[in-house]
Short mmCIF file of N, CA and C in Angstrom, two decimals:
data_model
loop_
_atom_site.label_atom_id
_atom_site.label_comp_id
_atom_site.label_asym_id
_atom_site.label_seq_id
_atom_site.Cartn_x
_atom_site.Cartn_y
_atom_site.Cartn_z
N UNK A 1 1.13 -1.31 0.12
CA UNK A 1 0.12 0.01 0.20
C UNK A 1 0.49 1.37 0.13
N UNK A 2 0.27 2.29 -1.35
CA UNK A 2 1.48 3.42 -1.08
C UNK A 2 0.41 4.91 -0.53
N UNK A 3 1.16 5.31 -0.41
CA UNK A 3 0.54 7.09 -0.04
C UNK A 3 -0.63 6.93 -0.97
N UNK A 4 -0.57 7.18 -2.13
CA UNK A 4 -1.68 7.64 -2.95
C UNK A 4 -2.91 6.35 -2.84
N UNK A 5 -2.65 5.51 -2.43
CA UNK A 5 -3.37 4.14 -2.22
C UNK A 5 -4.33 4.67 -0.88
N UNK A 6 -3.29 5.14 0.34
CA UNK A 6 -4.35 5.79 0.75
C UNK A 6 -4.61 7.39 0.97
N UNK A 7 -4.03 8.17 0.63
CA UNK A 7 -4.37 9.67 0.43
C UNK A 7 -6.25 8.73 -0.31
N UNK A 8 -6.71 8.69 -1.55
CA UNK A 8 -8.00 8.13 -1.77
C UNK A 8 -9.44 7.69 -1.16
N UNK A 9 -8.57 6.62 0.14
CA UNK A 9 -8.80 5.77 0.85
C UNK A 9 -9.89 6.85 2.19
N UNK A 10 -8.75 8.28 2.10
CA UNK A 10 -9.88 9.37 2.83
C UNK A 10 -10.69 9.98 2.47
N UNK A 11 -10.28 10.68 1.00
CA UNK A 11 -10.77 10.53 0.39
C UNK A 11 -12.65 9.91 -0.29
N UNK A 12 -12.74 8.62 -0.36
CA UNK A 12 -14.22 7.91 0.08
C UNK A 12 -14.17 8.10 1.11
N UNK A 13 -13.55 7.76 2.14
CA UNK A 13 -14.13 7.65 3.63
C UNK A 13 -15.57 9.12 4.42
N UNK A 14 -14.52 9.90 3.20
CA UNK A 14 -15.95 11.05 4.07
C UNK A 14 -17.30 10.67 2.57
N UNK A 15 -17.32 10.53 2.23
CA UNK A 15 -18.20 9.84 1.31
C UNK A 15 -19.09 8.26 2.42
N UNK A 16 -18.67 7.64 2.85
CA UNK A 16 -18.91 6.60 3.86
C UNK A 16 -19.85 6.72 4.92
N UNK A 17 -19.11 8.10 5.88
CA UNK A 17 -19.83 8.61 7.14
C UNK A 17 -19.94 9.82 6.66
N UNK A 18 -21.27 10.19 8.15
CA UNK A 18 -20.78 10.95 8.02
C UNK A 18 -20.38 12.37 8.60
N UNK A 19 -19.12 12.57 8.09
CA UNK A 19 -18.07 13.67 8.90
C UNK A 19 -17.63 13.87 7.63
N UNK A 20 -16.71 15.50 7.88
CA UNK A 20 -17.04 16.06 6.22
C UNK A 20 -14.71 15.68 6.33
N UNK A 21 -14.16 15.50 4.69
CA UNK A 21 -13.35 15.56 5.09
C UNK A 21 -12.46 16.73 5.06
N UNK A 22 -13.38 17.85 5.71
CA UNK A 22 -12.07 18.60 6.48
C UNK A 22 -11.55 18.28 7.90
N UNK A 23 -13.26 18.02 8.94
CA UNK A 23 -12.77 17.16 10.15
C UNK A 23 -12.68 15.76 9.84
N UNK A 24 -11.98 15.29 9.25
CA UNK A 24 -10.89 13.55 9.00
C UNK A 24 -9.97 14.51 9.19
N UNK A 25 -9.29 15.40 8.20
CA UNK A 25 -7.80 16.03 7.51
C UNK A 25 -7.67 16.24 9.18
N UNK A 26 -8.30 16.94 9.27
CA UNK A 26 -8.58 17.49 11.03
C UNK A 26 -8.06 17.12 12.23
N UNK A 27 -8.93 15.71 12.23
CA UNK A 27 -7.52 14.48 13.52
C UNK A 27 -6.17 14.18 12.48
N UNK A 28 -6.21 14.28 11.30
CA UNK A 28 -4.98 14.32 11.15
C UNK A 28 -4.22 15.07 11.67
N UNK A 29 -4.27 16.19 11.04
CA UNK A 29 -3.19 17.17 11.52
C UNK A 29 -3.00 17.26 12.97
N UNK A 30 -3.92 17.36 13.50
CA UNK A 30 -3.86 17.56 15.30
C UNK A 30 -3.42 16.24 15.52
N UNK A 31 -3.66 15.34 14.92
CA UNK A 31 -2.21 13.58 15.52
C UNK A 31 -1.12 13.87 15.27
N UNK A 32 -0.63 14.67 13.96
CA UNK A 32 -0.06 15.76 13.64
C UNK A 32 1.67 16.23 14.05
N UNK A 33 0.54 16.85 15.52
CA UNK A 33 0.61 18.16 15.86
C UNK A 33 1.60 17.11 17.32
N UNK A 34 0.08 16.76 18.16
CA UNK A 34 0.72 16.54 18.94
C UNK A 34 1.20 14.70 19.28
N UNK A 35 1.47 14.70 18.09
CA UNK A 35 2.25 12.97 18.12
C UNK A 35 1.41 11.69 18.84
N UNK A 36 0.91 11.87 19.40
CA UNK A 36 -0.21 10.86 19.68
C UNK A 36 -1.50 11.40 20.21
N UNK A 37 -2.67 11.02 20.00
CA UNK A 37 -3.83 11.65 21.25
C UNK A 37 -4.21 10.17 21.48
N UNK A 38 -5.36 9.37 22.68
CA UNK A 38 -6.34 8.89 22.95
C UNK A 38 -7.49 8.43 22.21
N UNK A 39 -7.84 7.68 21.82
CA UNK A 39 -9.57 7.49 21.25
C UNK A 39 -10.49 8.36 21.37
N UNK A 40 -10.32 8.69 23.05
CA UNK A 40 -11.83 9.89 23.22
C UNK A 40 -11.16 11.53 23.05
N UNK A 41 -10.01 12.01 23.10
CA UNK A 41 -9.75 12.79 22.14
C UNK A 41 -9.34 12.84 21.03
N UNK A 42 -9.08 11.95 19.69
CA UNK A 42 -9.79 11.48 17.95
C UNK A 42 -11.46 12.11 18.34
N UNK A 43 -12.40 11.41 19.26
CA UNK A 43 -13.74 11.48 18.75
C UNK A 43 -14.03 12.53 19.72
N UNK A 44 -14.02 13.77 20.33
CA UNK A 44 -13.75 14.79 20.42
C UNK A 44 -13.89 15.66 19.26
N UNK A 45 -12.85 15.95 18.10
CA UNK A 45 -12.30 15.80 16.47
C UNK A 45 -13.54 15.34 15.38
N UNK A 46 -13.88 14.10 15.97
CA UNK A 46 -14.96 14.10 15.11
C UNK A 46 -16.07 14.68 14.83
N UNK A 47 -16.43 14.40 16.41
CA UNK A 47 -17.79 14.72 16.30
C UNK A 47 -18.75 13.77 16.35
N UNK A 48 -18.55 13.19 15.57
CA UNK A 48 -20.00 11.97 15.68
C UNK A 48 -19.61 10.91 15.62
N UNK A 49 -20.33 10.34 17.07
CA UNK A 49 -20.31 9.18 17.81
C UNK A 49 -20.22 7.35 17.00
N UNK A 50 -21.48 7.56 15.63
CA UNK A 50 -21.06 6.74 15.18
C UNK A 50 -20.07 6.28 14.79
N UNK A 51 -19.85 7.65 13.30
CA UNK A 51 -18.86 7.32 12.54
C UNK A 51 -17.98 6.95 12.83
N UNK A 52 -17.30 7.08 14.03
CA UNK A 52 -15.99 7.14 14.82
C UNK A 52 -15.30 6.10 14.51
N UNK A 53 -15.33 5.61 15.20
CA UNK A 53 -15.09 3.59 14.52
C UNK A 53 -15.27 3.94 13.40
N UNK A 54 -15.76 4.00 12.50
CA UNK A 54 -15.17 3.77 11.07
C UNK A 54 -13.94 4.08 10.58
N UNK A 55 -14.18 5.72 10.71
CA UNK A 55 -13.31 6.13 10.78
C UNK A 55 -11.61 5.92 10.98
N UNK A 56 -11.45 5.31 12.00
CA UNK A 56 -10.97 5.16 13.20
C UNK A 56 -10.09 3.77 12.56
N UNK A 57 -11.01 2.74 12.09
CA UNK A 57 -10.22 1.28 11.76
C UNK A 57 -10.80 1.70 10.01
N UNK A 58 -10.94 2.34 9.85
CA UNK A 58 -10.21 2.38 8.26
C UNK A 58 -9.12 3.20 7.84
N UNK A 59 -9.04 4.43 8.68
CA UNK A 59 -6.98 4.37 8.11
C UNK A 59 -6.36 3.40 8.67
N UNK A 60 -6.77 2.78 10.59
CA UNK A 60 -5.66 1.84 10.65
C UNK A 60 -5.35 0.81 9.49
N UNK A 61 -7.34 0.62 8.48
CA UNK A 61 -6.23 -0.27 6.93
C UNK A 61 -5.50 0.56 5.91
N UNK A 62 -6.05 1.96 5.72
CA UNK A 62 -5.85 2.73 4.99
C UNK A 62 -3.52 2.55 5.39
N UNK A 63 -3.26 2.48 6.51
CA UNK A 63 -1.69 2.43 7.54
C UNK A 63 -1.74 3.76 6.98
N UNK A 64 -2.60 4.49 7.49
CA UNK A 64 -1.98 6.05 7.90
C UNK A 64 -1.97 6.55 9.71
N UNK A 65 -3.28 5.63 10.37
CA UNK A 65 -2.85 5.19 11.44
C UNK A 65 -2.23 4.19 12.41
N UNK A 66 -1.74 4.55 13.41
CA UNK A 66 -1.64 3.25 14.14
C UNK A 66 -2.12 3.11 15.99
N UNK A 67 -3.31 2.38 16.02
CA UNK A 67 -3.83 2.28 17.37
C UNK A 67 -3.07 1.01 18.38
N UNK A 68 -2.77 1.19 19.69
CA UNK A 68 -1.81 0.15 19.91
C UNK A 68 -2.95 0.79 21.96
N UNK A 69 -2.31 0.45 22.69
CA UNK A 69 -2.58 0.29 23.90
C UNK A 69 -1.75 1.74 24.74
N UNK A 70 -2.17 2.06 25.63
CA UNK A 70 -0.85 3.24 26.50
C UNK A 70 -1.76 3.23 27.60
N UNK A 71 -1.53 2.63 29.27
CA UNK A 71 -1.53 2.63 29.67
C UNK A 71 -3.04 2.33 29.87
N UNK A 72 -4.85 2.64 30.83
CA UNK A 72 -4.99 2.12 30.57
C UNK A 72 -6.39 1.62 29.86
N UNK A 73 -6.19 2.87 28.35
CA UNK A 73 -6.64 2.77 26.94
C UNK A 73 -5.70 3.15 26.07
N UNK A 74 -6.46 3.12 24.78
CA UNK A 74 -6.56 2.85 23.20
C UNK A 74 -5.32 4.53 23.52
N UNK A 75 -4.40 4.65 22.71
CA UNK A 75 -4.18 5.30 21.93
C UNK A 75 -4.13 5.46 20.38
N UNK A 76 -3.86 6.48 19.50
CA UNK A 76 -2.97 6.31 18.08
C UNK A 76 -1.72 6.92 17.56
N UNK A 77 -1.62 7.35 16.55
CA UNK A 77 -0.50 7.85 16.81
C UNK A 77 -0.38 7.46 14.93
N UNK A 78 0.22 9.04 13.92
CA UNK A 78 0.24 9.03 12.71
C UNK A 78 1.16 7.34 12.55
N UNK A 79 1.19 6.72 11.38
CA UNK A 79 2.34 6.15 10.58
C UNK A 79 3.00 6.73 9.86
N UNK A 80 4.15 6.17 9.32
CA UNK A 80 4.88 7.14 8.14
C UNK A 80 3.86 7.96 7.22
N UNK A 81 3.10 6.79 6.67
CA UNK A 81 2.58 6.83 5.31
C UNK A 81 1.54 8.38 5.95
N UNK A 82 0.93 7.64 7.10
CA UNK A 82 0.14 9.36 7.42
C UNK A 82 0.88 10.69 7.19
N UNK A 83 1.80 10.35 8.23
CA UNK A 83 3.09 12.32 8.55
C UNK A 83 3.18 12.26 6.82
N UNK A 84 3.63 11.48 5.68
CA UNK A 84 3.69 12.15 3.62
C UNK A 84 2.30 13.13 3.80
N UNK A 85 1.20 12.66 4.02
CA UNK A 85 -0.04 13.50 4.08
C UNK A 85 -0.12 14.19 4.29
N UNK A 86 0.22 14.21 5.33
CA UNK A 86 -0.28 15.26 6.60
C UNK A 86 0.91 15.92 5.74
N UNK A 87 1.75 15.96 5.70
CA UNK A 87 3.32 17.42 4.72
C UNK A 87 2.66 17.79 4.19
N UNK A 88 2.27 16.33 2.72
CA UNK A 88 2.17 16.82 1.57
C UNK A 88 0.23 17.65 1.76
N UNK A 89 -0.40 17.16 1.72
CA UNK A 89 -1.64 18.15 2.38
C UNK A 89 -1.03 20.21 3.07
N UNK A 90 0.19 19.65 4.06
CA UNK A 90 0.28 21.05 4.81
C UNK A 90 1.24 22.13 3.23
N UNK A 91 1.93 21.67 2.46
CA UNK A 91 2.80 21.52 1.74
C UNK A 91 1.83 22.76 0.76
N UNK A 92 0.70 21.46 0.18
CA UNK A 92 -0.67 22.22 -0.61
C UNK A 92 -1.01 23.01 -0.90
N UNK A 93 -1.47 23.58 1.11
CA UNK A 93 -1.99 24.35 1.88
C UNK A 93 -1.50 25.52 1.51
N UNK A 94 -0.18 25.58 1.40
CA UNK A 94 0.57 26.69 1.64
C UNK A 94 0.87 27.20 0.36
N UNK A 95 0.53 26.03 -0.80
CA UNK A 95 1.69 27.16 -2.28
C UNK A 95 0.00 28.13 -2.59
N UNK A 96 -1.75 27.39 -2.19
CA UNK A 96 -2.83 27.55 -2.51
C UNK A 96 -3.08 28.74 -1.66
N UNK A 97 -2.38 29.53 -0.72
CA UNK A 97 -2.26 30.37 0.12
C UNK A 97 -1.44 31.64 -0.63
N UNK A 98 -0.77 31.02 -0.27
CA UNK A 98 0.36 32.34 -1.26
C UNK A 98 0.30 32.53 -2.78
#
């Protein structure tokens, strides 16, 4: 699986759930800044309790993020592919503004 496959999966994910692509990208950017977060924190960013598990599982299958146990709960962090996607998005965002 490569970055392009993962990126298309993210774009198609917003058609599958009731959450906008902006919120999904917002989650990835926030995760990039914090390096890791709990599932509870990510649920607050997504805002839709029903769609949250679908989004997390799909992003895991696309190798964008990884879920693991930390203390008594689950945490998530970006994989290398996830980092590349966020970096590319930030570069694209900068070039549009300029």
